[in-house]
mmCIF file of C-alpha atoms in Angstrom:
data_model
loop_
_atom_site.group_PDB
_atom_site.id
_atom_site.type_symbol
_atom_site.label_atom_id
_atom_site.label_comp_id
_atom_site.label_asym_id
_atom_site.label_seq_id
_atom_site.Cartn_x
_atom_site.Cartn_y
_atom_site.Cartn_z
ATOM 1 C CA LYS A 1 -0.397 0.288 -0.020
ATOM 2 C CA GLN A 2 1.233 3.456 -0.797
ATOM 3 C CA GLU A 3 2.471 5.418 2.116
ATOM 4 C CA VAL A 4 2.921 9.196 1.465
ATOM 5 C CA THR A 5 4.848 11.329 4.189
ATOM 6 C CA GLN A 6 6.160 14.788 4.337
ATOM 7 C CA ILE A 7 8.046 16.598 6.888
ATOM 8 C CA PRO A 8 8.503 19.208 8.351
ATOM 9 C CA ALA A 9 4.722 18.719 10.032
ATOM 10 C CA ALA A 10 4.692 22.484 10.693
ATOM 11 C CA LEU A 11 6.943 25.497 9.262
ATOM 12 C CA SER A 12 7.940 28.911 10.534
ATOM 13 C CA VAL A 13 9.482 31.414 8.578
ATOM 14 C CA PRO A 14 9.670 35.251 8.271
ATOM 15 C CA GLU A 15 8.721 37.287 5.407
ATOM 16 C CA GLY A 16 10.443 37.011 1.604
ATOM 17 C CA GLU A 17 12.636 33.951 2.767
ATOM 18 C CA ASN A 18 12.736 31.214 0.216
ATOM 19 C CA LEU A 19 11.163 27.570 1.621
ATOM 20 C CA VAL A 20 11.423 23.948 0.507
ATOM 21 C CA LEU A 21 8.339 21.011 1.691
ATOM 22 C CA ASN A 22 9.260 17.535 1.165
ATOM 23 C CA CYS A 23 7.448 14.643 -0.167
ATOM 24 C CA SER A 24 7.875 10.927 0.022
ATOM 25 C CA PHE A 25 6.156 7.978 -0.938
ATOM 26 C CA THR A 26 6.926 3.979 -0.961
ATOM 27 C CA ASP A 27 6.043 3.027 -3.921
ATOM 28 C CA SER A 28 7.400 4.758 -7.073
ATOM 29 C CA ALA A 29 5.430 3.731 -9.793
ATOM 30 C CA ILE A 30 2.884 6.510 -9.226
ATOM 31 C CA TYR A 31 -0.017 7.970 -12.404
ATOM 32 C CA ASN A 32 0.875 11.896 -10.746
ATOM 33 C CA LEU A 33 2.195 13.780 -7.635
ATOM 34 C CA GLN A 34 -0.413 16.454 -6.985
ATOM 35 C CA TRP A 35 0.279 19.310 -4.483
ATOM 36 C CA PHE A 36 -3.113 20.720 -2.476
ATOM 37 C CA ARG A 37 -3.188 23.799 -0.273
ATOM 38 C CA GLN A 38 -5.745 23.253 2.225
ATOM 39 C CA ASP A 39 -6.846 26.930 4.451
ATOM 40 C CA PRO A 40 -8.684 26.203 7.860
ATOM 41 C CA GLY A 41 -12.230 24.896 7.653
ATOM 42 C CA LYS A 42 -11.628 25.024 3.691
ATOM 43 C CA GLY A 43 -11.373 22.471 1.152
ATOM 44 C CA LEU A 44 -7.696 22.044 -1.093
ATOM 45 C CA THR A 45 -6.795 24.213 -3.861
ATOM 46 C CA SER A 46 -4.620 22.449 -6.414
ATOM 47 C CA LEU A 47 -1.700 23.863 -6.892
ATOM 48 C CA LEU A 48 0.291 21.596 -9.441
ATOM 49 C CA LEU A 49 0.256 18.720 -10.904
ATOM 50 C CA ILE A 50 3.075 16.727 -12.163
ATOM 51 C CA GLN A 51 2.544 13.597 -14.706
ATOM 52 C CA SER A 52 4.784 10.715 -14.390
ATOM 53 C CA SER A 53 6.817 10.982 -17.513
ATOM 54 C CA GLN A 54 7.461 14.891 -16.114
ATOM 55 C CA ARG A 55 10.280 16.097 -13.354
ATOM 56 C CA GLU A 56 8.778 19.215 -12.714
ATOM 57 C CA GLN A 57 6.163 22.158 -12.957
ATOM 58 C CA THR A 58 5.924 25.890 -12.262
ATOM 59 C CA SER A 59 3.326 27.781 -11.303
ATOM 60 C CA GLY A 60 4.444 31.858 -10.388
ATOM 61 C CA ARG A 61 6.291 31.534 -7.123
ATOM 62 C CA LEU A 62 5.828 27.679 -6.367
ATOM 63 C CA ASN A 63 8.190 25.310 -8.292
ATOM 64 C CA ALA A 64 7.423 21.404 -7.482
ATOM 65 C CA SER A 65 9.940 18.475 -8.576
ATOM 66 C CA LEU A 66 9.510 15.051 -8.759
ATOM 67 C CA ASP A 67 11.906 12.337 -8.542
ATOM 68 C CA LYS A 68 10.215 9.137 -9.136
ATOM 69 C CA SER A 69 13.542 6.642 -8.626
ATOM 70 C CA SER A 70 13.822 8.296 -5.098
ATOM 71 C CA GLY A 71 10.544 8.194 -4.261
ATOM 72 C CA ARG A 72 10.447 12.107 -3.728
ATOM 73 C CA SER A 73 8.829 15.303 -4.533
ATOM 74 C CA THR A 74 9.710 18.865 -3.508
ATOM 75 C CA LEU A 75 7.343 22.106 -3.278
ATOM 76 C CA TYR A 76 10.024 25.460 -3.737
ATOM 77 C CA ILE A 77 7.850 28.923 -2.300
ATOM 78 C CA ALA A 78 10.956 31.789 -3.618
ATOM 79 C CA ALA A 79 9.606 35.175 -1.657
ATOM 80 C CA SER A 80 7.139 33.681 0.463
ATOM 81 C CA GLN A 81 4.431 36.028 1.498
ATOM 82 C CA PRO A 82 2.130 36.175 5.094
ATOM 83 C CA GLY A 83 -0.889 34.809 2.701
ATOM 84 C CA ASP A 84 1.195 31.882 1.944
ATOM 85 C CA SER A 85 0.186 30.757 5.396
ATOM 86 C CA ALA A 86 -1.316 27.218 4.838
ATOM 87 C CA THR A 87 -1.243 23.753 4.982
ATOM 88 C CA TYR A 88 0.675 21.957 2.531
ATOM 89 C CA LEU A 89 -0.441 18.726 1.327
ATOM 90 C CA CYS A 90 0.837 16.485 -1.584
ATOM 91 C CA ALA A 91 -0.795 13.359 -2.834
ATOM 92 C CA VAL A 92 0.077 10.402 -5.443
ATOM 93 C CA GLY A 93 -2.342 8.426 -7.552
ATOM 94 C CA ARG A 94 -4.870 8.254 -9.803
ATOM 95 C CA ARG A 95 -8.209 8.319 -8.900
ATOM 96 C CA ASP A 96 -7.729 6.807 -5.510
ATOM 97 C CA MET A 97 -5.287 8.997 -4.511
ATOM 98 C CA ARG A 98 -3.195 8.372 -1.517
ATOM 99 C CA PHE A 99 -2.700 12.192 0.916
ATOM 100 C CA GLY A 100 0.209 13.173 2.917
ATOM 101 C CA ALA A 101 -0.665 14.466 6.587
ATOM 102 C CA GLY A 102 0.909 17.642 5.589
ATOM 103 C CA THR A 103 2.858 21.027 6.063
ATOM 104 C CA ARG A 104 1.707 23.427 8.219
ATOM 105 C CA LEU A 105 2.984 26.349 6.795
ATOM 106 C CA THR A 106 3.010 30.037 8.737
ATOM 107 C CA VAL A 107 4.570 33.195 7.610
ATOM 108 C CA LYS A 108 4.933 35.438 9.791
ATOM 109 C CA PRO A 109 5.416 39.108 8.232
ATOM 110 C CA GLY B 1 -18.355 29.551 -12.674
ATOM 111 C CA ALA B 2 -19.313 27.191 -10.012
ATOM 112 C CA GLY B 3 -17.607 25.167 -7.857
ATOM 113 C CA VAL B 4 -18.101 21.604 -6.307
ATOM 114 C CA SER B 5 -20.950 22.278 -3.310
ATOM 115 C CA GLN B 6 -21.346 20.456 -0.494
ATOM 116 C CA THR B 7 -24.135 20.443 2.130
ATOM 117 C CA PRO B 8 -24.291 20.715 4.641
ATOM 118 C CA SER B 9 -21.617 22.190 5.707
ATOM 119 C CA ASN B 10 -21.761 21.095 9.399
ATOM 120 C CA LYS B 11 -23.892 17.853 11.098
ATOM 121 C CA VAL B 12 -24.009 17.103 14.736
ATOM 122 C CA THR B 13 -26.179 13.722 15.389
ATOM 123 C CA GLU B 14 -25.978 11.382 17.811
ATOM 124 C CA LYS B 15 -24.064 8.209 17.639
ATOM 125 C CA GLY B 16 -26.326 5.481 15.937
ATOM 126 C CA LYS B 17 -28.249 7.605 14.087
ATOM 127 C CA TYR B 18 -28.438 7.908 9.741
ATOM 128 C CA VAL B 19 -26.866 10.893 8.001
ATOM 129 C CA GLU B 20 -26.275 11.690 4.750
ATOM 130 C CA LEU B 21 -23.952 14.187 3.410
ATOM 131 C CA ARG B 22 -25.087 15.405 -0.529
ATOM 132 C CA CYS B 23 -22.113 16.589 -2.893
ATOM 133 C CA ASP B 24 -22.886 18.599 -5.887
ATOM 134 C CA PRO B 25 -19.883 18.596 -8.538
ATOM 135 C CA ILE B 26 -18.897 21.085 -11.053
ATOM 136 C CA SER B 27 -20.960 20.664 -14.280
ATOM 137 C CA GLY B 28 -19.948 18.871 -16.570
ATOM 138 C CA HIS B 29 -17.829 16.849 -14.661
ATOM 139 C CA THR B 30 -18.330 12.943 -15.201
ATOM 140 C CA ALA B 31 -15.931 11.601 -12.248
ATOM 141 C CA LEU B 32 -16.915 12.057 -8.160
ATOM 142 C CA TYR B 33 -14.636 11.288 -5.263
ATOM 143 C CA TRP B 34 -15.942 11.495 -1.192
ATOM 144 C CA TYR B 35 -12.516 11.491 0.728
ATOM 145 C CA ARG B 36 -12.703 11.440 4.965
ATOM 146 C CA GLN B 37 -10.321 13.644 6.524
ATOM 147 C CA SER B 38 -9.933 13.257 10.490
ATOM 148 C CA LEU B 39 -7.907 16.183 12.263
ATOM 149 C CA GLY B 40 -4.283 16.600 11.271
ATOM 150 C CA GLN B 41 -4.477 14.109 8.754
ATOM 151 C CA GLY B 42 -4.559 14.352 5.004
ATOM 152 C CA PRO B 43 -7.465 12.950 3.465
ATOM 153 C CA GLU B 44 -8.317 9.464 2.818
ATOM 154 C CA PHE B 45 -10.286 7.782 0.254
ATOM 155 C CA LEU B 46 -13.637 7.026 0.591
ATOM 156 C CA ILE B 47 -15.067 6.050 -3.212
ATOM 157 C CA TYR B 48 -15.036 7.330 -6.514
ATOM 158 C CA PHE B 49 -17.964 7.802 -9.314
ATOM 159 C CA GLN B 50 -17.447 7.907 -12.901
ATOM 160 C CA GLY B 51 -20.947 8.589 -14.213
ATOM 161 C CA THR B 52 -23.786 6.283 -12.366
ATOM 162 C CA GLY B 53 -21.279 3.900 -11.389
ATOM 163 C CA ALA B 54 -18.929 3.154 -7.922
ATOM 164 C CA ALA B 55 -16.037 2.452 -9.919
ATOM 165 C CA ASP B 56 -14.132 1.693 -6.599
ATOM 166 C CA ASP B 57 -15.349 1.674 -3.828
ATOM 167 C CA SER B 58 -12.323 0.096 -2.174
ATOM 168 C CA GLY B 59 -11.716 3.170 0.796
ATOM 169 C CA LEU B 60 -15.283 2.468 2.599
ATOM 170 C CA PRO B 61 -14.426 1.459 6.046
ATOM 171 C CA ASN B 62 -16.756 -0.448 6.551
ATOM 172 C CA ASP B 63 -20.665 -1.714 5.437
ATOM 173 C CA ARG B 64 -22.442 1.473 7.524
ATOM 174 C CA PHE B 65 -20.888 3.710 4.379
ATOM 175 C CA PHE B 66 -22.871 3.598 1.538
ATOM 176 C CA ALA B 67 -22.687 5.957 -1.135
ATOM 177 C CA VAL B 68 -25.088 6.978 -4.526
ATOM 178 C CA ARG B 69 -24.979 8.482 -7.808
ATOM 179 C CA PRO B 70 -28.414 8.060 -9.369
ATOM 180 C CA GLU B 71 -28.347 10.207 -12.630
ATOM 181 C CA GLY B 72 -24.208 11.139 -12.796
ATOM 182 C CA SER B 73 -24.495 14.281 -11.437
ATOM 183 C CA VAL B 74 -24.803 14.721 -7.008
ATOM 184 C CA SER B 75 -23.794 11.989 -5.180
ATOM 185 C CA THR B 76 -25.640 11.278 -1.754
ATOM 186 C CA LEU B 77 -22.421 9.834 1.175
ATOM 187 C CA LYS B 78 -24.706 7.983 3.442
ATOM 188 C CA ILE B 79 -23.759 6.666 6.943
ATOM 189 C CA GLN B 80 -25.714 4.193 8.807
ATOM 190 C CA ARG B 81 -25.774 3.632 13.207
ATOM 191 C CA THR B 82 -23.142 6.264 13.392
ATOM 192 C CA GLU B 83 -19.736 5.776 15.309
ATOM 193 C CA ARG B 84 -18.394 8.812 17.154
ATOM 194 C CA GLY B 85 -15.378 7.998 14.834
ATOM 195 C CA ASP B 86 -17.298 8.788 12.433
ATOM 196 C CA SER B 87 -16.164 12.253 13.444
ATOM 197 C CA ALA B 88 -14.755 14.001 11.077
ATOM 198 C CA VAL B 89 -14.706 16.159 7.433
ATOM 199 C CA TYR B 90 -16.356 14.945 4.289
ATOM 200 C CA LEU B 91 -14.447 16.308 1.608
ATOM 201 C CA CYS B 92 -16.064 15.817 -2.293
ATOM 202 C CA ALA B 93 -14.666 16.137 -5.448
ATOM 203 C CA SER B 94 -15.071 16.095 -9.326
ATOM 204 C CA SER B 95 -12.730 16.456 -11.809
ATOM 205 C CA PHE B 96 -13.941 16.019 -15.768
ATOM 206 C CA GLY B 97 -12.649 12.813 -16.328
ATOM 207 C CA LEU B 98 -10.782 10.115 -13.846
ATOM 208 C CA TRP B 99 -7.133 11.486 -15.079
ATOM 209 C CA GLU B 100 -7.745 15.216 -14.509
ATOM 210 C CA THR B 101 -7.307 17.250 -11.588
ATOM 211 C CA GLN B 102 -9.578 17.045 -8.964
ATOM 212 C CA TYR B 103 -11.285 19.529 -7.754
ATOM 213 C CA PHE B 104 -12.457 20.114 -3.995
ATOM 214 C CA GLY B 105 -15.426 21.148 -2.329
ATOM 215 C CA PRO B 106 -15.557 22.659 1.320
ATOM 216 C CA GLY B 107 -16.405 19.125 3.074
ATOM 217 C CA THR B 108 -18.963 18.300 5.593
ATOM 218 C CA ARG B 109 -17.827 18.456 9.069
ATOM 219 C CA LEU B 110 -19.745 15.627 10.923
ATOM 220 C CA LEU B 111 -19.628 15.438 14.781
ATOM 221 C CA VAL B 112 -20.859 12.284 16.228
ATOM 222 C CA LEU B 113 -22.095 12.622 19.906
#
């Protein structure tokens, strides 16, 4: 069974800092990997989706990379802002996605 | 356009009662998914539909849980004889096809007393 782990569980940084969130998975035979953002009491918002044949995806200040062979993905956030404060979740799979527990990010003004 | 909507947003019930949670997917999305999220955890897959049929219900925890999507649009997750352990946020998502990005609703927060 696919297991997804996210480190760290929580992260607090000052505004403007660049940061990296980590996601690891146990079964490298994945179809795609997706990063989501979840605000308190809200649903999930898809940030980036990386197909298994791709190495990375970029959207604005976000860059996600995928290394299937090592079972790892990273989400890089450049020039962090207080509005980036949320929980970031990674998920692997196709229809029945497996999620990590998330990293709770706080960006302090 | 309108996103995925879920009703009710909050539901409080007593142990042993029956509850129904509703999901309205994005118009035109053929695939619909249900997840359950406990406090401090990521969502856990329950079931997904392609059209009217449940294509994979392997995530349903036991036979007290059942979901339907009779007309291929709105879906209802039904929980019989609720237990305190069923307390969680139930999330619904939809996608244009099985391989596409899933769009999530805000969830229904279920509390079983």
